[in-house]
């Protein structure tokens, strides 16, 4: 079972260097490793000082690198869907070249990059898959795609397929536009099923760890706190926080005040993210690019420890039975009572935290249990349910 290590953080905090250094350390210790970028602005090749492309390229013994390309991903994952969209744009009068360009819809590049992770797991080629993810906001949007896709699969696709089968020729004559054929819907459903597989992989705490890289400054720490909340909200396990570019004790002059501020923030970060461990990487006196320099970063971060270790295990939510009632506990680090809004629709519990929404499918035990209230207990949201009434013996359900 391949370990997936996903590194994210605010832009400019050095997450690419940390991801590259982790991958190189894993490879040096004998693990078959690939490091790939899900960031549109790839910089892995710059970090290693080697050219990388849309397919895995060997960087060093046991180590491959990859910078996926949007057009390559489209050809690989959704050629059928692209052909229909191209046909639709051509109907609007665009020439063939322009229609092809317009089929690159927003989010396709990130989506394709995400699917590569599942491909590498399924192929069984690697022991470790290190992901240099996009800055935090883009990563959160990327990781919410599998959740959002379920709504399309369950509600929209079946209707669209029935319309396509029963009325496509007539609708095309009436509307004068091409209507998706059944194979287009089938291709979309296959694609979204793959996304569901990705969600399963990335939310498995035995297989995946999300690691947050930050700088010891106000903006970076604030963003790390928010992203930590949202990773828990979507069920992605975070096991390590990395404070990067820590100035040494003997720094003086111009950097003395910055060193003082860093030392002020460090205990705050360690306390705020506990029990998730916080590790530090020093500020080096040279550019940390190339193999030798990246090895220094990896050794500074992990020393003799195994980079693939799960450094913290925590459950995003659990259901307890207490005094004849059920309680659903959901960890929402750094979220306040005012941030959280709840609603329930059938089998789903909808949570709004800040600007993010997640639909949580309720466990079977709670499907018929009426909700009785919710409260924030520290960093834990507790939602109380009455025990569901048992159906009379012999009654049909």
mmCIF file of N, CA and C in Angstrom, residues 39-40 42 53-55 66-83 85-86 89 96-113 115-116:
data_model
loop_
_atom_site.group_PDB
_atom_site.id
_atom_site.type_symbol
_atom_site.label_atom_id
_atom_site.label_comp_id
_atom_site.label_asym_id
_atom_site.label_seq_id
_atom_site.Cartn_x
_atom_site.Cartn_y
_atom_site.Cartn_z
ATOM 1 N N UNK A 39 0.101 21.865 -8.443
ATOM 2 C CA UNK A 39 0.068 23.323 -8.572
ATOM 3 C C UNK A 39 0.142 23.686 -10.053
ATOM 4 N N UNK A 40 -0.677 24.652 -10.483
ATOM 5 C CA UNK A 40 -0.621 25.077 -11.878
ATOM 6 C C UNK A 40 0.756 25.653 -12.189
ATOM 7 N N UNK A 42 3.988 25.031 -11.731
ATOM 8 C CA UNK A 42 4.926 23.995 -11.291
ATOM 9 C C UNK A 42 6.298 24.593 -10.990
ATOM 10 N N UNK A 53 8.241 16.444 -16.999
ATOM 11 C CA UNK A 53 7.135 16.530 -17.939
ATOM 12 C C UNK A 53 5.878 15.901 -17.404
ATOM 13 N N UNK A 54 4.868 15.691 -18.283
ATOM 14 C CA UNK A 54 3.565 15.186 -17.839
ATOM 15 C C UNK A 54 3.560 13.715 -17.457
ATOM 16 N N UNK A 55 4.578 12.971 -17.858
ATOM 17 C CA UNK A 55 4.724 11.575 -17.435
ATOM 18 C C UNK A 55 5.876 11.493 -16.436
ATOM 19 N N UNK A 66 7.203 14.415 -11.586
ATOM 20 C CA UNK A 66 6.166 14.606 -12.595
ATOM 21 C C UNK A 66 5.506 15.965 -12.412
ATOM 22 N N UNK A 67 5.335 16.678 -13.527
ATOM 23 C CA UNK A 67 4.597 17.936 -13.548
ATOM 24 C C UNK A 67 3.490 17.800 -14.600
ATOM 25 N N UNK A 68 2.301 17.331 -14.200
ATOM 26 C CA UNK A 68 1.231 17.072 -15.163
ATOM 27 C C UNK A 68 0.853 18.314 -15.964
ATOM 28 N N UNK A 69 0.424 18.081 -17.193
ATOM 29 C CA UNK A 69 0.058 19.140 -18.132
ATOM 30 C C UNK A 69 -1.428 19.028 -18.455
ATOM 31 N N UNK A 70 -2.132 20.170 -18.521
ATOM 32 C CA UNK A 70 -3.575 20.150 -18.674
ATOM 33 C C UNK A 70 -4.008 19.483 -19.974
ATOM 34 N N UNK A 71 -3.337 19.748 -21.095
ATOM 35 C CA UNK A 71 -3.751 19.161 -22.370
ATOM 36 C C UNK A 71 -3.475 17.661 -22.380
ATOM 37 N N UNK A 72 -2.384 17.261 -21.775
ATOM 38 C CA UNK A 72 -2.080 15.837 -21.660
ATOM 39 C C UNK A 72 -3.136 15.140 -20.800
ATOM 40 N N UNK A 73 -3.532 15.797 -19.711
ATOM 41 C CA UNK A 73 -4.549 15.222 -18.826
ATOM 42 C C UNK A 73 -5.900 15.091 -19.524
ATOM 43 N N UNK A 74 -6.261 16.107 -20.315
ATOM 44 C CA UNK A 74 -7.541 16.056 -21.029
ATOM 45 C C UNK A 74 -7.568 14.863 -21.972
ATOM 46 N N UNK A 75 -6.478 14.687 -22.728
ATOM 47 C CA UNK A 75 -6.419 13.556 -23.657
ATOM 48 C C UNK A 75 -6.480 12.230 -22.907
ATOM 49 N N UNK A 76 -5.941 12.189 -21.705
ATOM 50 C CA UNK A 76 -5.877 10.946 -20.940
ATOM 51 C C UNK A 76 -7.191 10.619 -20.253
ATOM 52 N N UNK A 77 -7.877 11.642 -19.722
ATOM 53 C CA UNK A 77 -8.985 11.370 -18.815
ATOM 54 C C UNK A 77 -10.376 11.689 -19.367
ATOM 55 N N UNK A 78 -10.507 12.677 -20.219
ATOM 56 C CA UNK A 78 -11.870 12.998 -20.650
ATOM 57 C C UNK A 78 -11.939 13.426 -22.109
ATOM 58 N N UNK A 79 -11.357 12.611 -22.982
ATOM 59 C CA UNK A 79 -11.416 12.886 -24.409
ATOM 60 C C UNK A 79 -12.850 12.892 -24.916
ATOM 61 N N UNK A 80 -13.691 11.955 -24.448
ATOM 62 C CA UNK A 80 -15.082 11.891 -24.912
ATOM 63 C C UNK A 80 -15.838 13.160 -24.535
ATOM 64 N N UNK A 81 -15.639 13.619 -23.291
ATOM 65 C CA UNK A 81 -16.321 14.832 -22.841
ATOM 66 C C UNK A 81 -15.811 16.035 -23.620
ATOM 67 N N UNK A 82 -14.512 16.099 -23.853
ATOM 68 C CA UNK A 82 -13.935 17.212 -24.595
ATOM 69 C C UNK A 82 -14.494 17.270 -26.014
ATOM 70 N N UNK A 83 -14.673 16.117 -26.636
ATOM 71 C CA UNK A 83 -15.186 16.089 -28.010
ATOM 72 C C UNK A 83 -16.579 16.686 -28.080
ATOM 73 N N UNK A 85 -17.914 18.925 -25.891
ATOM 74 C CA UNK A 85 -17.829 20.364 -25.622
ATOM 75 C C UNK A 85 -17.284 21.092 -26.845
ATOM 76 N N UNK A 86 -16.304 20.500 -27.510
ATOM 77 C CA UNK A 86 -15.760 21.088 -28.723
ATOM 78 C C UNK A 86 -16.841 21.193 -29.803
ATOM 79 N N UNK A 89 -19.144 24.117 -28.909
ATOM 80 C CA UNK A 89 -18.568 25.420 -29.228
ATOM 81 C C UNK A 89 -18.510 25.650 -30.740
ATOM 82 N N UNK A 96 -12.406 25.473 -35.512
ATOM 83 C CA UNK A 96 -12.016 24.230 -34.847
ATOM 84 C C UNK A 96 -10.930 24.430 -33.810
ATOM 85 N N UNK A 97 -9.939 25.269 -34.131
ATOM 86 C CA UNK A 97 -8.832 25.505 -33.199
ATOM 87 C C UNK A 97 -9.330 26.213 -31.948
ATOM 88 N N UNK A 98 -10.151 27.259 -32.137
ATOM 89 C CA UNK A 98 -10.679 27.996 -30.990
ATOM 90 C C UNK A 98 -11.591 27.113 -30.148
ATOM 91 N N UNK A 99 -12.395 26.279 -30.794
ATOM 92 C CA UNK A 99 -13.281 25.372 -30.056
ATOM 93 C C UNK A 99 -12.472 24.416 -29.197
ATOM 94 N N UNK A 100 -11.345 23.935 -29.737
ATOM 95 C CA UNK A 100 -10.473 23.036 -28.972
ATOM 96 C C UNK A 100 -9.910 23.749 -27.749
ATOM 97 N N UNK A 101 -9.494 25.011 -27.924
ATOM 98 C CA UNK A 101 -8.947 25.776 -26.801
ATOM 99 C C UNK A 101 -10.006 26.006 -25.724
ATOM 100 N N UNK A 102 -11.245 26.270 -26.137
ATOM 101 C CA UNK A 102 -12.305 26.583 -25.180
ATOM 102 C C UNK A 102 -12.736 25.378 -24.360
ATOM 103 N N UNK A 103 -12.341 24.176 -24.786
ATOM 104 C CA UNK A 103 -12.725 22.986 -24.016
ATOM 105 C C UNK A 103 -11.907 22.829 -22.737
ATOM 106 N N UNK A 104 -10.856 23.627 -22.568
ATOM 107 C CA UNK A 104 -10.085 23.588 -21.324
ATOM 108 C C UNK A 104 -10.843 24.427 -20.298
ATOM 109 N N UNK A 105 -11.741 23.772 -19.592
ATOM 110 C CA UNK A 105 -12.608 24.464 -18.650
ATOM 111 C C UNK A 105 -11.901 24.672 -17.310
ATOM 112 N N UNK A 106 -12.300 25.691 -16.541
ATOM 113 C CA UNK A 106 -11.672 25.930 -15.240
ATOM 114 C C UNK A 106 -11.735 24.703 -14.342
ATOM 115 N N UNK A 107 -10.622 24.381 -13.719
ATOM 116 C CA UNK A 107 -10.563 23.254 -12.804
ATOM 117 C C UNK A 107 -10.099 21.952 -13.425
ATOM 118 N N UNK A 108 -10.042 21.892 -14.767
ATOM 119 C CA UNK A 108 -9.648 20.644 -15.416
ATOM 120 C C UNK A 108 -8.213 20.256 -15.100
ATOM 121 N N UNK A 109 -7.327 21.254 -15.023
ATOM 122 C CA UNK A 109 -5.928 20.940 -14.756
ATOM 123 C C UNK A 109 -5.765 20.352 -13.363
ATOM 124 N N UNK A 110 -6.400 20.983 -12.349
ATOM 125 C CA UNK A 110 -6.301 20.444 -10.992
ATOM 126 C C UNK A 110 -6.943 19.064 -10.892
ATOM 127 N N UNK A 111 -8.075 18.889 -11.587
ATOM 128 C CA UNK A 111 -8.775 17.612 -11.550
ATOM 129 C C UNK A 111 -7.900 16.487 -12.101
ATOM 130 N N UNK A 112 -7.273 16.737 -13.242
ATOM 131 C CA UNK A 112 -6.399 15.723 -13.831
ATOM 132 C C UNK A 112 -5.222 15.393 -12.934
ATOM 133 N N UNK A 113 -4.653 16.412 -12.310
ATOM 134 C CA UNK A 113 -3.526 16.177 -11.405
ATOM 135 C C UNK A 113 -3.933 15.275 -10.242
ATOM 136 N N UNK A 115 -6.259 12.969 -10.288
ATOM 137 C CA UNK A 115 -6.473 11.601 -10.758
ATOM 138 C C UNK A 115 -5.167 10.841 -10.926
ATOM 139 N N UNK A 116 -4.074 11.553 -11.195
ATOM 140 C CA UNK A 116 -2.776 10.883 -11.296
ATOM 141 C C UNK A 116 -2.423 10.148 -10.004
#
